[in-house]
XYZ file of C-alpha atoms in Angstrom:
612
model
C 52.386 63.117 58.788
C 53.937 66.371 57.120
C 53.330 66.133 53.529
C 56.112 65.768 50.799
C 55.578 68.665 48.681
C 55.008 67.629 45.166
C 57.644 69.668 43.661
C 60.146 68.226 46.201
C 58.912 64.851 45.123
C 58.806 65.557 41.599
C 62.445 66.928 41.650
C 63.351 63.778 43.417
C 62.217 61.555 40.901
C 63.979 63.369 38.156
C 67.160 63.877 39.709
C 67.822 60.680 41.377
C 67.553 56.927 39.990
C 64.527 55.382 41.777
C 66.258 52.073 42.344
C 63.012 50.548 44.159
C 60.178 52.078 42.413
C 60.098 50.615 39.064
C 59.784 46.788 39.215
C 61.864 46.526 42.395
C 61.871 43.356 43.889
C 58.451 41.804 43.946
C 56.174 42.497 40.973
C 52.603 41.332 42.669
C 49.075 41.400 41.062
C 45.980 40.080 42.380
C 47.432 37.919 45.498
C 45.188 36.447 48.310
C 46.388 36.775 51.815
C 45.668 33.090 52.284
C 48.645 31.036 53.542
C 50.931 34.378 54.315
C 52.758 35.211 57.270
C 51.517 34.536 60.813
C 48.722 37.314 61.834
C 50.650 38.649 64.850
C 50.843 42.092 65.717
C 52.863 45.100 64.528
C 54.549 47.012 67.205
C 57.024 49.819 66.558
C 59.630 51.726 69.069
C 60.360 55.160 67.680
C 62.898 57.773 69.523
C 64.154 61.308 68.059
C 66.619 62.996 70.059
C 66.938 66.865 69.468
C 67.806 67.874 73.045
C 70.864 67.034 75.421
C 71.958 68.023 78.787
C 75.896 67.946 78.071
C 77.130 71.087 75.875
C 79.347 68.384 74.022
C 76.087 67.202 72.104
C 74.693 70.560 70.495
C 71.189 70.358 69.949
C 69.719 68.779 66.735
C 66.998 70.227 64.389
C 65.128 67.490 62.781
C 65.626 64.022 64.922
C 62.101 64.857 66.829
C 60.585 66.072 63.628
C 61.913 62.836 61.880
C 61.013 60.569 64.760
C 57.290 62.158 64.702
C 56.785 61.820 60.764
C 57.684 57.873 60.909
C 55.555 57.586 63.768
C 52.708 58.954 62.141
C 52.986 57.018 58.837
C 53.453 53.957 60.477
C 50.517 54.204 62.593
C 48.137 55.726 59.964
C 49.010 53.754 57.070
C 50.776 50.731 58.298
C 48.856 49.840 61.205
C 51.614 49.506 63.540
C 51.007 50.269 66.933
C 53.620 52.899 67.990
C 55.394 54.408 71.062
C 57.112 57.547 70.387
C 59.848 59.005 72.554
C 61.395 62.498 72.285
C 64.613 63.096 73.618
C 64.256 60.225 76.280
C 66.945 59.652 78.869
C 68.618 56.291 78.855
C 66.374 54.649 81.684
C 63.524 55.755 79.781
C 64.183 54.427 76.406
C 65.486 51.314 78.273
C 62.221 50.981 80.492
C 60.097 50.934 77.124
C 62.601 48.512 75.312
C 62.440 45.930 78.164
C 58.655 46.513 78.794
C 58.358 44.514 75.149
C 59.354 41.446 76.918
C 56.051 41.344 78.710
C 54.122 42.195 75.603
C 55.313 40.574 72.311
C 54.165 37.406 71.489
C 55.966 34.900 69.066
C 54.266 35.603 65.967
C 54.700 39.508 66.740
C 56.986 41.947 64.707
C 58.678 45.037 66.300
C 60.426 47.807 64.763
C 62.747 49.972 66.380
C 63.715 53.301 64.731
C 66.196 55.834 66.345
C 67.343 59.076 65.005
C 69.746 61.767 67.190
C 73.476 61.683 68.065
C 75.481 58.663 67.992
C 79.148 58.074 68.866
C 81.632 55.568 68.516
C 84.583 54.700 71.396
C 87.484 53.549 69.358
C 89.891 53.891 72.397
C 88.304 52.102 75.192
C 85.402 49.932 74.351
C 85.516 49.751 70.605
C 82.053 49.762 70.218
C 79.317 52.212 68.541
C 76.713 54.048 70.979
C 73.639 55.795 71.084
C 73.702 58.869 72.755
C 70.533 60.041 75.023
C 69.532 63.169 76.646
C 71.123 62.402 79.896
C 74.556 60.960 78.331
C 77.675 62.653 79.589
C 80.670 63.855 77.958
C 83.374 62.293 80.111
C 81.797 59.053 80.778
C 84.706 56.855 79.963
C 82.734 53.467 81.084
C 79.807 54.814 78.815
C 77.524 53.901 81.816
C 75.125 56.711 80.482
C 75.218 55.587 76.632
C 73.715 52.535 75.272
C 76.280 50.336 73.449
C 75.429 48.600 70.253
C 77.117 44.875 71.676
C 74.684 45.252 74.548
C 71.511 46.824 72.315
C 72.453 43.967 69.877
C 71.605 41.433 72.625
C 68.515 42.985 74.356
C 66.605 43.252 71.003
C 67.889 39.545 69.996
C 66.540 38.360 73.384
C 63.235 39.765 72.677
C 60.028 37.129 72.174
C 58.910 38.630 68.883
C 59.633 36.284 65.610
C 60.792 39.489 63.585
C 62.873 42.380 64.622
C 63.930 45.183 62.448
C 66.109 48.171 63.631
C 66.962 51.317 61.974
C 69.530 53.721 62.996
C 69.786 57.296 61.598
C 72.875 58.599 63.731
C 76.542 59.206 63.276
C 78.380 55.917 63.242
C 75.233 53.587 63.001
C 77.072 51.310 60.648
C 79.583 49.993 63.546
C 76.120 48.219 64.523
C 77.582 45.856 62.147
C 81.151 45.177 64.072
C 83.243 44.238 61.122
C 82.990 48.083 60.196
C 84.832 48.834 63.771
C 88.068 48.147 61.951
C 87.209 47.612 58.353
C 84.980 51.094 57.082
C 83.775 49.295 54.079
C 80.040 49.221 52.891
C 77.961 46.170 53.173
C 75.657 44.513 50.740
C 72.281 43.500 50.876
C 70.743 40.546 50.311
C 68.568 39.382 47.317
C 65.155 39.014 47.988
C 63.812 37.982 45.056
C 62.538 34.238 44.183
C 61.066 32.662 41.257
C 57.433 32.446 42.815
C 56.322 35.126 44.874
C 53.573 33.410 47.135
C 56.247 30.518 47.714
C 58.819 33.195 48.700
C 56.240 34.639 51.182
C 55.184 31.457 52.401
C 58.604 30.431 53.055
C 59.224 33.423 55.316
C 56.567 32.117 57.649
C 58.787 29.901 59.561
C 61.869 32.133 59.496
C 63.219 34.231 62.580
C 64.031 37.842 61.104
C 66.721 40.105 63.003
C 67.650 42.541 60.279
C 69.003 46.402 60.885
C 69.337 49.433 58.501
C 71.721 52.303 59.163
C 72.110 55.815 57.471
C 75.984 55.414 57.282
C 78.734 53.868 58.101
C 81.621 54.440 60.826
C 81.061 58.291 59.870
C 79.245 61.247 60.475
C 75.646 61.690 59.002
C 73.540 64.841 57.966
C 70.720 65.837 60.080
C 69.547 68.078 57.362
C 68.440 71.474 56.904
C 66.433 72.964 59.969
C 62.424 72.488 59.617
C 63.062 69.510 57.072
C 64.077 65.977 57.565
C 67.680 64.286 57.741
C 68.161 63.053 53.954
C 68.096 59.472 55.117
C 64.496 60.062 56.904
C 62.995 61.921 54.013
C 64.029 58.977 51.469
C 62.528 56.672 53.904
C 59.307 58.603 54.183
C 59.334 58.441 50.301
C 59.479 54.909 49.830
C 56.731 54.264 52.648
C 54.370 56.742 50.750
C 54.998 55.273 47.327
C 54.253 51.900 48.783
C 51.082 53.032 49.945
C 50.318 54.921 46.737
C 51.103 51.815 44.687
C 50.163 49.166 47.582
C 51.997 46.580 45.217
C 54.816 45.211 47.557
C 55.062 43.886 51.242
C 57.888 46.597 51.566
C 60.963 44.863 53.212
C 64.114 46.740 54.876
C 66.257 45.656 52.015
C 64.309 47.451 49.537
C 64.261 50.469 51.866
C 67.985 50.236 51.555
C 68.144 50.057 47.830
C 65.857 53.077 47.233
C 68.357 55.118 49.628
C 71.382 53.880 48.148
C 72.969 56.524 45.806
C 71.021 59.511 46.790
C 72.618 60.717 50.157
C 76.356 61.647 50.916
C 76.389 58.628 53.074
C 75.517 55.078 51.917
C 73.295 52.948 54.109
C 74.422 49.506 55.565
C 71.942 47.158 55.444
C 72.363 43.352 57.436
C 71.554 40.881 59.884
C 72.354 39.891 63.612
C 71.551 37.883 66.284
C 69.602 34.383 65.883
C 68.225 34.797 62.636
C 67.257 32.720 60.236
C 69.537 32.414 56.753
C 67.470 34.628 53.749
C 64.985 35.814 56.474
C 63.472 39.438 55.599
C 61.689 41.965 57.742
C 58.193 43.383 56.099
C 57.598 46.549 57.124
C 53.891 46.131 58.843
C 53.902 42.697 57.798
C 51.957 41.248 54.972
C 48.508 41.252 56.582
C 46.950 43.073 54.338
C 46.270 42.612 50.562
C 48.897 42.585 48.363
C 49.091 41.679 44.517
C 51.138 39.083 42.996
C 52.788 38.091 39.673
C 52.756 34.132 39.482
C 56.508 34.256 37.874
C 59.094 37.096 38.056
C 62.256 37.786 36.696
C 64.973 38.432 39.159
C 65.587 42.188 39.963
C 68.465 42.405 37.987
C 67.256 40.542 34.965
C 64.167 42.870 34.915
C 66.385 45.544 34.813
C 68.519 44.630 32.156
C 65.854 43.703 29.885
C 64.334 47.161 30.335
C 67.919 48.548 29.569
C 68.043 46.276 26.200
C 64.466 47.741 25.296
C 65.678 51.536 25.714
C 64.596 52.618 28.720
C 67.083 55.396 29.902
C 66.273 55.073 33.996
C 67.016 51.306 33.648
C 70.445 51.949 31.499
C 71.462 54.238 33.958
C 70.876 52.163 36.684
C 72.569 49.074 35.218
C 75.470 51.113 34.580
C 75.667 52.155 37.849
C 75.417 48.781 39.273
C 78.530 47.732 36.770
C 79.778 50.925 38.020
C 79.647 50.287 41.799
C 80.094 46.087 41.392
C 77.169 45.674 43.038
C 75.476 42.154 42.213
C 77.942 41.811 39.248
C 81.565 42.148 38.902
C 82.881 45.642 38.866
C 83.425 46.548 35.073
C 83.895 50.441 34.391
C 83.936 49.661 30.552
C 80.586 48.312 30.964
C 79.410 51.159 33.056
C 80.430 53.284 30.711
C 78.518 51.858 27.633
C 75.100 51.863 29.781
C 75.783 55.439 30.941
C 76.517 56.612 27.470
C 73.013 54.883 25.880
C 71.513 56.547 28.736
C 73.030 60.053 28.425
C 72.528 59.888 24.771
C 68.934 59.874 25.190
C 69.107 62.881 27.410
C 69.218 61.660 30.710
C 71.074 64.036 33.041
C 72.004 61.736 35.826
C 73.622 59.508 33.271
C 75.305 62.431 31.553
C 76.985 63.689 34.694
C 78.074 60.216 35.534
C 79.732 59.550 31.935
C 81.600 63.304 32.490
C 82.786 61.783 35.946
C 84.251 58.731 33.858
C 85.882 60.392 31.323
C 87.130 63.075 34.201
C 88.676 60.272 36.307
C 89.906 57.836 33.235
C 87.573 54.792 34.218
C 86.859 52.355 31.521
C 88.099 54.905 28.987
C 91.148 57.515 28.675
C 91.224 60.187 30.881
C 89.480 63.353 28.509
C 88.683 66.522 30.554
C 87.356 68.051 27.330
C 85.049 65.186 27.092
C 84.059 65.335 30.624
C 83.157 69.131 30.086
C 80.966 68.220 27.368
C 78.755 65.649 29.120
C 78.939 67.835 32.498
C 77.549 70.761 30.398
C 74.756 68.899 29.031
C 73.721 67.808 32.505
C 74.148 70.903 34.378
C 71.916 72.531 31.636
C 69.064 70.412 32.635
C 69.157 71.615 35.911
C 71.262 68.469 37.814
C 73.075 70.446 40.762
C 75.855 67.988 40.951
C 76.744 68.417 37.211
C 76.292 72.259 37.881
C 79.015 72.125 40.914
C 81.353 70.195 39.110
C 81.292 72.405 35.774
C 82.080 75.151 38.375
C 85.057 73.395 39.386
C 86.032 72.589 35.923
C 86.046 76.233 35.032
C 87.804 77.363 38.417
C 90.658 74.958 38.105
C 90.982 75.225 34.088
C 89.994 71.704 33.393
C 89.050 70.757 29.944
C 88.273 74.722 29.633
C 90.174 77.859 29.817
C 90.159 78.931 33.647
C 87.380 81.327 34.193
C 86.485 82.598 37.852
C 83.151 84.169 36.652
C 81.462 81.339 34.901
C 82.865 78.950 38.062
C 80.881 81.420 40.164
C 77.923 81.034 37.639
C 77.381 77.599 37.892
C 78.547 77.156 41.290
C 75.366 79.761 42.157
C 73.022 77.495 39.929
C 73.775 74.771 42.400
C 73.755 76.749 45.450
C 70.416 78.183 45.091
C 69.121 74.731 44.746
C 70.457 74.302 48.538
C 73.851 72.121 47.662
C 76.174 72.550 50.657
C 79.511 72.265 48.653
C 78.266 74.773 46.192
C 77.201 77.436 48.662
C 80.677 76.843 50.486
C 82.104 77.348 47.012
C 80.336 80.922 46.538
C 81.369 81.909 50.130
C 85.100 81.032 49.236
C 84.855 83.054 45.854
C 83.381 85.960 47.728
C 86.225 85.448 50.605
C 89.056 85.738 47.963
C 87.453 87.728 45.454
C 87.682 84.905 42.687
C 85.282 86.019 40.019
C 83.396 88.529 42.093
C 84.315 91.456 44.355
C 85.804 90.382 47.338
C 82.767 90.747 49.810
C 83.412 89.386 53.609
C 79.409 89.544 54.472
C 78.460 87.901 51.376
C 81.135 85.125 52.322
C 79.891 84.660 55.554
C 76.128 84.282 54.392
C 77.073 81.550 52.139
C 79.369 79.903 54.542
C 76.366 79.864 57.063
C 74.008 78.731 54.683
C 76.145 75.643 54.307
C 77.601 75.221 57.899
C 74.102 74.830 58.932
C 73.783 71.837 56.529
C 76.649 70.326 58.253
C 79.306 70.610 55.231
C 82.548 70.588 57.626
C 84.722 72.889 55.547
C 82.017 75.628 55.550
C 81.771 75.060 59.361
C 85.668 75.829 59.804
C 85.690 78.744 57.337
C 82.794 80.395 59.063
C 84.772 79.632 62.310
C 87.378 81.605 61.102
C 85.619 84.447 60.122
C 84.610 84.756 63.540
C 87.913 84.098 64.774
C 89.225 87.025 62.535
C 86.319 89.348 62.525
C 85.794 89.109 58.981
C 82.169 90.140 57.812
C 81.351 89.543 61.159
C 81.859 91.084 64.813
C 84.887 89.411 66.286
C 83.426 86.432 68.353
C 85.688 83.892 69.881
C 82.766 81.654 71.635
C 81.343 81.633 67.833
C 84.532 80.720 66.457
C 84.836 77.737 69.224
C 81.414 76.475 68.207
C 82.026 76.093 64.402
C 85.479 74.832 64.558
C 84.127 72.206 67.242
C 81.385 70.991 64.840
C 83.965 70.664 61.935
C 86.783 69.134 64.096
C 83.712 66.504 65.173
C 83.399 65.557 61.632
C 87.545 64.952 61.766
C 88.251 68.024 59.784
C 92.044 68.293 60.298
C 92.025 72.089 60.104
C 89.518 72.416 62.266
C 91.046 70.263 64.655
C 94.186 72.238 64.536
C 93.015 75.647 64.853
C 90.650 74.365 68.083
C 93.573 72.936 69.773
C 95.415 75.988 69.179
C 92.673 77.799 70.677
C 92.876 75.918 73.892
C 96.585 75.928 73.636
C 96.357 79.773 74.082
C 93.037 80.106 75.701
C 91.215 82.134 73.092
C 87.849 82.279 74.007
C 87.756 79.329 76.383
C 90.270 78.507 79.320
C 93.921 77.135 78.521
C 93.906 73.321 78.459
C 97.057 71.628 76.877
C 95.551 68.149 77.385
C 92.828 69.309 75.016
C 95.201 70.748 72.836
C 97.235 67.705 72.395
C 94.396 65.727 71.799
C 93.159 67.725 68.871
C 96.773 68.378 67.738
C 97.421 64.632 67.150
C 94.206 63.935 65.510
C 95.237 66.741 62.698
C 98.646 65.474 62.935
C 97.799 62.188 62.178
C 95.803 63.305 59.229
C 99.119 65.048 57.690
C 98.516 68.697 58.960
C 101.807 70.353 59.032
C 100.575 72.743 61.614
C 99.175 70.382 63.531
C 102.388 68.068 63.420
C 104.472 71.182 64.354
C 102.034 71.886 67.473
C 102.333 68.570 68.442
C 106.054 68.552 68.421
C 105.977 71.811 70.086
C 104.036 70.113 73.120
C 106.298 67.315 73.429
C 109.108 69.470 73.257
C 108.001 71.542 76.301
C 105.993 69.017 78.183
C 102.818 71.012 77.638
C 99.914 68.436 78.222
C 102.074 65.346 77.615
C 105.372 64.202 79.115
C 108.187 65.966 77.861
C 109.608 63.660 75.038
C 112.460 64.884 72.819
C 112.405 61.646 70.287
C 108.454 62.616 69.817
C 109.159 66.174 69.372
C 111.535 65.286 66.540
C 109.497 62.772 64.869
C 106.733 65.433 64.562
C 108.795 68.473 63.545
C 110.441 66.372 60.872
C 107.010 65.161 59.385
C 106.134 68.941 59.592
C 109.186 70.035 57.904
C 109.374 67.386 55.199
C 106.013 69.064 54.211
C 107.770 72.319 53.792
C 106.380 74.034 57.145
C 108.480 76.871 58.328
C 107.819 76.192 61.660
C 108.545 72.504 61.533
C 111.776 73.464 59.838
C 112.670 75.841 62.756
C 111.657 73.547 65.487
C 113.823 70.695 63.938
C 116.722 72.962 63.543
C 116.411 74.026 67.123
C 116.720 70.324 68.484
C 119.935 70.027 66.174
C 121.362 73.282 67.444
C 121.042 72.222 71.238
C 121.460 68.377 70.689
C 117.925 67.748 72.357
C 117.413 64.368 71.185
C 119.671 64.196 68.710
C 123.458 64.889 68.813
C 124.418 68.698 68.131
C 124.931 69.025 64.528
C 125.180 73.229 63.565
C 125.479 72.522 59.960
C 122.124 70.597 60.054
C 120.662 73.047 61.981
C 121.809 76.317 60.151
C 120.662 73.942 56.919
C 117.132 74.151 58.490
C 117.329 77.600 59.652
C 117.976 78.874 56.344
C 115.393 76.744 54.716
C 112.576 78.255 57.210
C 114.206 81.643 56.618
C 114.040 81.931 53.069
C 110.289 81.337 53.293
C 109.643 84.057 55.656
C 110.127 82.544 59.428
C 111.464 85.299 61.757
C 112.593 83.111 64.522
C 114.791 81.303 61.911
C 116.236 84.730 61.033
C 117.102 85.566 64.628
C 118.638 82.035 65.086
C 120.946 82.530 62.132
C 122.186 85.756 63.401
C 123.012 83.952 66.974
C 125.213 81.438 64.579
C 127.027 84.463 62.856
C 125.072 83.283 59.494
C 123.303 86.699 58.981
């Protein structure tokens, strides 16, 4: 597999708490395999999709690379018989999956790993979907996609005793049907028993159906080109650690623990189908020799013991458990206590978390100066998240005097480590000339670095630079591309601007129906321009049946936010009695508000009514 360079490996180890590396789960030594799980075969079906026939699904950079790396390590170091599919069609994937019905025996194990595009249909199907090379854009029945409800049944029906599924795709968390309506994170089940040998032996009679996804009902990152996705990087990392240490029959729950808190998305872990309560999925089984400790404390008890003895990482991790309410009742004061003990020993992540609690007033009175103090200590040790936040505190004058130059300094230190939101902020500072000379070329450079990592605000602003021709040659098609990528991640400003381009036919054929769809997405998030534009479409019957009541509703929502177009549109309805009784006084009042804030159409209306 492609090696994870030592310096990057060391950086991750220094920068993030390794929830599974130190005394995680089962501490084992000198354990014989006698009496362990059935010695069946271990199989893996691994799919990575970079390329798609429909332009609706943009080419990915890393999914195939991720799949190849996972296949190699599972094959070479975990002795799994791997089948690798790169950008398959739906029928190619299903053919391989169904072939396992004849291949698998009851004592066997199958792991399915999928990286690529995912989708969620909240209107017609209320289901998540795997996207394939031949999946079509306007396929309302979703025949060219594989829905999770169907996929779940197909997996459960396979004859193998143990089935594991890993989804590193957008909206993967909707494999858990609870997340379709309630976007909350799942909790992994504890796998620690008092006696390891008895614990492993118990699994020999249990049927497991276990899944792990890289995020919930949300978009997940493909990562920087030529690297791995953030989820895959951490998955490969724990697979490597397990090989080097050779101490644990690795489970999907432990993989979940290792990844949790280290990416923008939190992984989702759970069970499906007809699995047995308390079952686990061992990656590669437990057919090689592992080590074991006759008796173990629970993972939480071990962690607390280490924290009491002064281990700074354990103190941080314990603070994290109390802060998030994992395994214990959420308790910010207890979290603050353990973060402080770790921070006072100089652990940078604990210093940052302590700063955050002071900034937000969690478990302590809000205190920006104290937040700056601990944030600076962490930032000076090179912790990129703290550098970003310290830059923000200087930009907005929280706990320090506002200082744009100092903000740029800290943003740049973080941006140079590849942090996407800091790269975006450097671009923002150059675009507006905050702390630096205004420079559209530099702004474009930094926006692009961030946008290519999938940061939606950078994608929007890069699209806007192409739209306006600032720092680049004006290019509407390139603007559309970046607006679309941002809009697909739910960014309301991108949804509005993309809708506006469809409405006016800028860089693309005029399409009122698509414009209405995008304006609605933006308006429902509270974007005042999106609300006005949606009202305008209803007012004039563009892309929807003419509906004055709907027009008034959206104009009013926009006007109440102070949007001059919304105020003007609502005034027009009152002037002409469209959807409301004629009311010149109300019309004049709204026109005056809009005109005062620079709306020229409102000025013309006031002249028409002899008010100017």
